[in-house]
Amino acid sequence: MTLNRRLFLGGVAAGSALLSAPMVLGQAKPRVVVIGGGAGGATIARYLAKDSKGALDVTLIEANPIYTTCFFSNLYLGGFRDFESLQHGYDKIAAGGVTVITDMATAVDRAAKTVTLAGGQTLGYDRLVLSPGIDFKEGSVAGWSLADAEVMPHAYKAGPQTQLLKRQIEAMPQGGTFAMVAPPNPYRCPPGPYERISMVAWWLKQHNPTAKILLIDPKDKYSKQALFEEGWQKHYPGMVERIGPDMGGNAVEVRPASMEVVIDGEAEKVDVCNVIPGQMAGKIAALAGVTADSGWAPVHPDSMKSKTDDNIWVLGDSSAQGDMPKSGFSANSQAKIAAMAIRGDLLGAKVFPAKYANTCWSLIAADDGVKVGAAYEPTPEKIASVQSFISQTGEDAALRKATYEESLGWYAGITADIFG
Ligand SMILES: Cc1cc2nc3c(=O)[nH]c(=O)nc-3n(C[C@H](O)[C@H](O)[C@H](O)COP(=O)(O)OP(=O)(O)OC[C@H]3O[C@@H](n4cnc5c(N)ncnc54)[C@H](O)[C@@H]3O)c2cc1C
């Protein structure tokens, strides 16, 4: 009896020691690996850990130790934000129970259910979430490849590229030309290029008022077009010239070596050229074999689960889901639905019907904010817009200021929701 009791006590002691060893603890729990610590990936990692209260083993793999938001990066170009205000770390996510690994995921073996990292580590998973954002389609703009981004930056993944573009704008000669090659559909942040034109115009108006902006666009129409055009006319008359597809905007060639853009056979010298190329899902999604010919990854509209593999979820820009724009707001909204679905799948937690939301704010000039947004619900075919709204032309200054102030609250709120 005494011996048994001693053994029992010894067993408890040994058991406690084992329980505090994460490997043993980890083996007992379902493992969720998330690739990409941006708007979609960081949100789902945080929510899975928080809402499962330790019942899931959650690992977040992110290539960079610090995330720089694309959202509000145009405001940095306009001089409304400093660069540091766009940067967020992963300490709070780690403190919330997520294992954060700073490394690049290089391969997914769907049969073995493993992810391989550039550093050599191999991680097993029960469910895998991919939220790797976008990559660029080589050859989508004649004369430009990723190797030219140091001369003609895209600044469409925020970080050093955004800082380079700002330095280039600041170094423009008086009366110089800023050109942008806008991307074809579909791409990340539909109003993003046009908000950027507005913010560059704002900065130039203060520091280089005789400068010109050339917007070369392959699309017939674009997001919030009437609002942007009204704003450019009001704040920057004569500064912005848009060359649409009818004028050769869909067949531009760029020459990084001579800083020229060639439109309709005519070469023009420019001082800055912001090339935003055609886009596709972040490369790891294709390596995992979950993308379609379109370059994006089809998902079930009610859960964001991949249509190719029941153990994989795809969030944010990489997903092909229907009507939602590729935005940080959308990725964050989708991540919460996916977190609920994965907890239902692995832990039997209750799953409620999916409802998604998005709003995209844009700043046209100081205190002149506009927005477009919608509520979304899944249909059997896609995530469908069920109710939408958009700012109107001719709105008064007080409403535009209130809309801008709303966007400041949104940025503070969503970055806290994503990163803790
Ligand atoms: C100029 C601009 C302005 C914008 N403004 C807004 C706005 O006002 N509002 C809004 O809602 N959205 C805005 N967006 C869009 C928004 O930034 C994206 O839609 C959003 O970030 C998408 O989230 P995501 O999780 O899909 O990808 P991301 O946030 O890009 O995250 C992807 C992450 O995955 C990592 N990664 C990729 N591959 C790997 C790998 N193999 N291994 C490890 N890590 C990997 C990347 O380093 C990155 O951190 C804007 C975008 C731009 C360019």
Short mmCIF file of N, CA and C and ligand atoms in Angstrom, two decimals, residues 34-42 61-64 66-75 77 90 101 103-107 117 130-135 154-158 188-193 195-196 276 282-285 287 315-319 325-332 334 358-362 410-411 414, ligand 1:
data_model
loop_
_atom_site.label_atom_id
_atom_site.label_comp_id
_atom_site.label_asym_id
_atom_site.label_seq_id
_atom_site.Cartn_x
_atom_site.Cartn_y
_atom_site.Cartn_z
N VAL A 34 0.28 27.65 -39.36
CA VAL A 34 -0.16 28.78 -40.18
C VAL A 34 1.06 29.34 -40.91
N ILE A 35 0.98 29.47 -42.22
CA ILE A 35 2.08 30.07 -42.99
C ILE A 35 1.68 31.49 -43.40
N GLY A 36 2.44 32.48 -42.92
CA GLY A 36 2.18 33.89 -43.26
C GLY A 36 1.59 34.62 -42.07
N GLY A 37 2.36 35.56 -41.52
CA GLY A 37 1.90 36.30 -40.33
C GLY A 37 1.42 37.69 -40.66
N GLY A 38 0.60 37.81 -41.71
CA GLY A 38 0.02 39.11 -42.06
C GLY A 38 -1.41 39.21 -41.56
N ALA A 39 -2.22 39.98 -42.30
CA ALA A 39 -3.59 40.27 -41.85
C ALA A 39 -4.40 39.00 -41.61
N GLY A 40 -4.28 38.02 -42.51
CA GLY A 40 -5.03 36.78 -42.34
C GLY A 40 -4.37 35.84 -41.35
N GLY A 41 -3.09 35.56 -41.56
CA GLY A 41 -2.38 34.53 -40.79
C GLY A 41 -2.20 34.88 -39.32
N ALA A 42 -1.81 36.12 -39.03
CA ALA A 42 -1.60 36.50 -37.63
C ALA A 42 -2.94 36.48 -36.90
N ILE A 61 4.33 30.50 -38.91
CA ILE A 61 5.61 30.64 -39.62
C ILE A 61 5.56 31.92 -40.44
N GLU A 62 6.47 32.84 -40.15
CA GLU A 62 6.49 34.13 -40.87
C GLU A 62 7.93 34.44 -41.24
N ALA A 63 8.10 34.87 -42.49
CA ALA A 63 9.45 35.11 -43.01
C ALA A 63 10.16 36.26 -42.31
N ASN A 64 9.40 37.29 -41.89
CA ASN A 64 10.02 38.49 -41.32
C ASN A 64 9.71 38.65 -39.83
N ILE A 66 9.37 41.46 -38.26
CA ILE A 66 8.47 42.62 -38.11
C ILE A 66 7.59 42.70 -39.35
N TYR A 67 6.30 42.94 -39.15
CA TYR A 67 5.36 43.09 -40.27
C TYR A 67 5.10 44.58 -40.50
N THR A 68 5.20 45.00 -41.74
CA THR A 68 4.88 46.39 -42.11
C THR A 68 3.57 46.38 -42.89
N THR A 69 2.59 47.12 -42.41
CA THR A 69 1.28 47.07 -43.07
C THR A 69 1.33 47.83 -44.40
N CYS A 70 0.77 47.20 -45.43
CA CYS A 70 0.50 47.93 -46.67
C CYS A 70 -0.58 48.96 -46.39
N PHE A 71 -1.55 48.58 -45.53
CA PHE A 71 -2.60 49.56 -45.24
C PHE A 71 -1.98 50.74 -44.50
N PHE A 72 -2.30 51.91 -44.98
CA PHE A 72 -1.76 53.20 -44.51
C PHE A 72 -0.35 53.49 -45.03
N SER A 73 0.21 52.58 -45.88
CA SER A 73 1.55 52.88 -46.42
C SER A 73 1.47 54.04 -47.42
N ASN A 74 0.30 54.20 -48.07
CA ASN A 74 0.16 55.36 -48.95
C ASN A 74 0.17 56.67 -48.14
N LEU A 75 -0.36 56.59 -46.92
CA LEU A 75 -0.37 57.80 -46.07
C LEU A 75 1.05 58.16 -45.66
N LEU A 77 3.57 57.75 -47.71
CA LEU A 77 4.08 58.44 -48.91
C LEU A 77 3.59 59.90 -48.94
N TYR A 90 5.56 40.39 -33.21
CA TYR A 90 4.77 39.18 -32.90
C TYR A 90 4.82 38.80 -31.42
N ILE A 101 7.62 31.14 -35.42
CA ILE A 101 8.91 30.78 -36.03
C ILE A 101 9.20 31.78 -37.15
N ASP A 103 10.90 32.24 -40.23
CA ASP A 103 11.57 31.46 -41.28
C ASP A 103 10.65 31.43 -42.49
N MET A 104 11.19 30.98 -43.60
CA MET A 104 10.43 30.90 -44.85
C MET A 104 9.97 29.45 -45.03
N ALA A 105 8.69 29.24 -45.27
CA ALA A 105 8.22 27.89 -45.61
C ALA A 105 8.53 27.65 -47.08
N THR A 106 9.19 26.55 -47.38
CA THR A 106 9.64 26.31 -48.76
C THR A 106 8.90 25.16 -49.44
N ALA A 107 8.25 24.31 -48.67
CA ALA A 107 7.55 23.17 -49.29
C ALA A 107 6.44 22.67 -48.37
N LEU A 117 10.86 24.11 -43.82
CA LEU A 117 11.30 25.50 -43.72
C LEU A 117 12.69 25.66 -44.33
N LEU A 130 -2.90 28.64 -45.00
CA LEU A 130 -2.01 29.41 -45.87
C LEU A 130 -2.56 30.83 -46.00
N SER A 131 -1.77 31.81 -45.59
CA SER A 131 -2.15 33.21 -45.79
C SER A 131 -0.91 33.99 -46.23
N PRO A 132 -0.33 33.59 -47.37
CA PRO A 132 0.97 34.16 -47.77
C PRO A 132 0.87 35.43 -48.62
N GLY A 133 -0.33 36.00 -48.73
CA GLY A 133 -0.44 37.25 -49.49
C GLY A 133 -0.27 37.02 -50.99
N ILE A 134 0.47 37.95 -51.63
CA ILE A 134 0.60 37.88 -53.10
C ILE A 134 2.05 37.65 -53.53
N ASP A 135 2.20 37.17 -54.74
CA ASP A 135 3.47 37.30 -55.46
C ASP A 135 3.17 37.92 -56.81
N HIS A 154 7.89 48.47 -56.93
CA HIS A 154 6.44 48.17 -56.90
C HIS A 154 5.81 48.77 -55.64
N ALA A 155 6.55 48.69 -54.52
CA ALA A 155 6.03 49.16 -53.23
C ALA A 155 4.64 48.59 -52.96
N TYR A 156 4.43 47.35 -53.42
CA TYR A 156 3.12 46.73 -53.18
C TYR A 156 3.21 45.58 -52.18
N LYS A 157 4.44 45.36 -51.64
CA LYS A 157 4.63 44.61 -50.39
C LYS A 157 5.36 45.62 -49.53
N ALA A 158 4.75 46.01 -48.43
CA ALA A 158 5.29 47.14 -47.68
C ALA A 158 6.60 46.77 -46.99
N ARG A 188 -4.38 43.02 -55.16
CA ARG A 188 -4.55 43.40 -53.75
C ARG A 188 -4.98 44.87 -53.65
N CYS A 189 -5.98 45.14 -52.85
CA CYS A 189 -6.46 46.49 -52.54
C CYS A 189 -6.90 47.29 -53.78
N PRO A 190 -8.10 47.02 -54.29
CA PRO A 190 -8.55 47.70 -55.52
C PRO A 190 -8.38 49.23 -55.53
N PRO A 191 -8.65 49.97 -54.42
CA PRO A 191 -8.42 51.42 -54.51
C PRO A 191 -6.97 51.82 -54.24
N GLY A 192 -6.09 50.86 -53.88
CA GLY A 192 -4.71 51.16 -53.43
C GLY A 192 -3.91 52.02 -54.41
N PRO A 193 -3.88 51.66 -55.72
CA PRO A 193 -3.07 52.48 -56.64
C PRO A 193 -3.58 53.91 -56.73
N GLU A 195 -5.42 55.62 -54.39
CA GLU A 195 -5.09 56.34 -53.16
C GLU A 195 -3.62 56.78 -53.23
N ARG A 196 -2.77 55.91 -53.77
CA ARG A 196 -1.34 56.26 -53.88
C ARG A 196 -1.15 57.47 -54.78
N ILE A 276 3.39 48.47 -60.69
CA ILE A 276 2.63 47.52 -59.87
C ILE A 276 2.18 46.39 -60.81
N GLY A 282 0.47 34.02 -53.10
CA GLY A 282 1.82 33.81 -52.58
C GLY A 282 2.33 32.43 -53.00
N LYS A 283 3.60 32.36 -53.41
CA LYS A 283 4.14 31.16 -54.08
C LYS A 283 3.90 29.85 -53.34
N ILE A 284 3.92 29.90 -52.02
CA ILE A 284 3.79 28.64 -51.27
C ILE A 284 2.43 27.97 -51.54
N ALA A 285 1.42 28.76 -51.91
CA ALA A 285 0.10 28.18 -52.22
C ALA A 285 0.19 27.32 -53.48
N LEU A 287 3.04 25.98 -54.55
CA LEU A 287 3.91 24.84 -54.20
C LEU A 287 3.12 23.76 -53.45
N LEU A 315 -6.48 31.83 -46.77
CA LEU A 315 -7.09 33.11 -46.37
C LEU A 315 -6.54 34.27 -47.18
N GLY A 316 -7.29 35.35 -47.16
CA GLY A 316 -6.79 36.63 -47.62
C GLY A 316 -6.55 36.69 -49.12
N ASP A 317 -5.53 37.47 -49.49
CA ASP A 317 -5.27 37.76 -50.90
C ASP A 317 -5.12 36.49 -51.75
N SER A 318 -4.53 35.45 -51.20
CA SER A 318 -4.25 34.24 -51.99
C SER A 318 -5.51 33.48 -52.40
N SER A 319 -6.60 33.69 -51.69
CA SER A 319 -7.78 32.87 -51.93
C SER A 319 -8.61 33.39 -53.10
N PRO A 325 -13.12 41.99 -51.88
CA PRO A 325 -11.85 42.51 -52.42
C PRO A 325 -10.68 41.96 -51.62
N LYS A 326 -9.52 41.94 -52.23
CA LYS A 326 -8.32 41.49 -51.53
C LYS A 326 -7.85 42.63 -50.65
N SER A 327 -8.23 42.58 -49.37
CA SER A 327 -7.88 43.66 -48.44
C SER A 327 -7.52 43.07 -47.08
N GLY A 328 -6.88 43.90 -46.25
CA GLY A 328 -6.56 43.48 -44.91
C GLY A 328 -7.82 43.25 -44.08
N PHE A 329 -8.81 44.10 -44.29
CA PHE A 329 -10.09 43.95 -43.59
C PHE A 329 -10.70 42.60 -43.95
N SER A 330 -10.71 42.27 -45.26
CA SER A 330 -11.28 40.99 -45.72
C SER A 330 -10.52 39.81 -45.10
N ALA A 331 -9.18 39.88 -45.14
CA ALA A 331 -8.36 38.77 -44.64
C ALA A 331 -8.63 38.54 -43.16
N ASN A 332 -8.76 39.62 -42.40
CA ASN A 332 -9.03 39.54 -40.96
C ASN A 332 -10.42 38.94 -40.71
N GLN A 334 -12.13 36.98 -42.82
CA GLN A 334 -12.09 35.56 -43.24
C GLN A 334 -11.39 34.70 -42.20
N ASN A 358 -16.29 43.92 -45.07
CA ASN A 358 -15.12 44.68 -45.52
C ASN A 358 -15.47 46.16 -45.68
N THR A 359 -14.52 47.02 -45.33
CA THR A 359 -14.58 48.44 -45.71
C THR A 359 -13.18 48.85 -46.13
N CYS A 360 -13.06 49.57 -47.23
CA CYS A 360 -11.77 50.13 -47.66
C CYS A 360 -11.87 51.65 -47.65
N TRP A 361 -11.10 52.30 -46.78
CA TRP A 361 -11.03 53.76 -46.74
C TRP A 361 -9.89 54.22 -47.64
N SER A 362 -10.02 55.40 -48.22
CA SER A 362 -8.91 56.00 -48.96
C SER A 362 -8.85 57.48 -48.61
N TRP A 410 -10.18 52.69 -37.33
CA TRP A 410 -10.12 51.34 -37.92
C TRP A 410 -8.69 50.81 -37.87
N TYR A 411 -7.69 51.63 -38.25
CA TYR A 411 -6.31 51.14 -38.29
C TYR A 411 -5.87 50.70 -36.89
N ILE A 414 -7.88 47.42 -35.99
CA ILE A 414 -7.58 46.16 -36.71
C ILE A 414 -6.16 45.68 -36.41
C1 LIG B 1 -0.69 50.34 -50.97
C2 LIG B 1 -1.66 49.43 -50.29
C3 LIG B 1 -2.65 49.94 -49.49
C4 LIG B 1 -3.55 49.10 -48.86
N1 LIG B 1 -4.53 49.66 -48.06
C5 LIG B 1 -5.41 48.85 -47.46
C6 LIG B 1 -6.43 49.41 -46.64
O1 LIG B 1 -6.51 50.63 -46.45
N2 LIG B 1 -7.29 48.56 -46.04
C7 LIG B 1 -7.21 47.20 -46.19
O2 LIG B 1 -8.02 46.49 -45.60
N3 LIG B 1 -6.27 46.64 -46.98
C8 LIG B 1 -5.37 47.42 -47.61
N4 LIG B 1 -4.39 46.86 -48.40
C9 LIG B 1 -4.42 45.41 -48.69
C10 LIG B 1 -3.82 44.55 -47.58
O3 LIG B 1 -2.51 44.96 -47.27
C11 LIG B 1 -3.78 43.08 -48.01
O4 LIG B 1 -4.96 42.73 -48.66
C12 LIG B 1 -3.62 42.19 -46.78
O5 LIG B 1 -2.36 42.45 -46.18
C13 LIG B 1 -3.75 40.72 -47.15
O6 LIG B 1 -3.51 39.90 -46.03
P1 LIG B 1 -2.85 38.47 -46.25
O7 LIG B 1 -2.80 37.80 -44.92
O8 LIG B 1 -3.49 37.78 -47.39
O9 LIG B 1 -1.36 38.80 -46.75
P2 LIG B 1 -0.23 39.69 -46.06
O10 LIG B 1 -0.78 40.62 -45.07
O11 LIG B 1 0.62 40.21 -47.15
O12 LIG B 1 0.62 38.63 -45.24
C14 LIG B 1 1.36 37.63 -45.88
C15 LIG B 1 2.55 37.30 -45.01
O13 LIG B 1 3.03 36.01 -45.39
C16 LIG B 1 4.44 36.02 -45.33
N5 LIG B 1 4.87 34.94 -46.21
C17 LIG B 1 4.58 34.76 -47.53
N6 LIG B 1 5.08 33.60 -47.97
C18 LIG B 1 5.68 33.01 -46.90
C19 LIG B 1 6.38 31.79 -46.73
N7 LIG B 1 6.55 30.92 -47.75
N8 LIG B 1 6.88 31.50 -45.51
C20 LIG B 1 6.74 32.37 -44.47
N9 LIG B 1 6.07 33.55 -44.58
C21 LIG B 1 5.56 33.85 -45.78
C22 LIG B 1 4.83 37.43 -45.78
O14 LIG B 1 6.11 37.77 -45.30
C23 LIG B 1 3.71 38.26 -45.18
O15 LIG B 1 4.07 38.78 -43.91
C24 LIG B 1 -3.46 47.69 -49.03
C25 LIG B 1 -2.45 47.17 -49.84
C26 LIG B 1 -1.56 48.02 -50.46
C27 LIG B 1 -0.46 47.44 -51.31
#
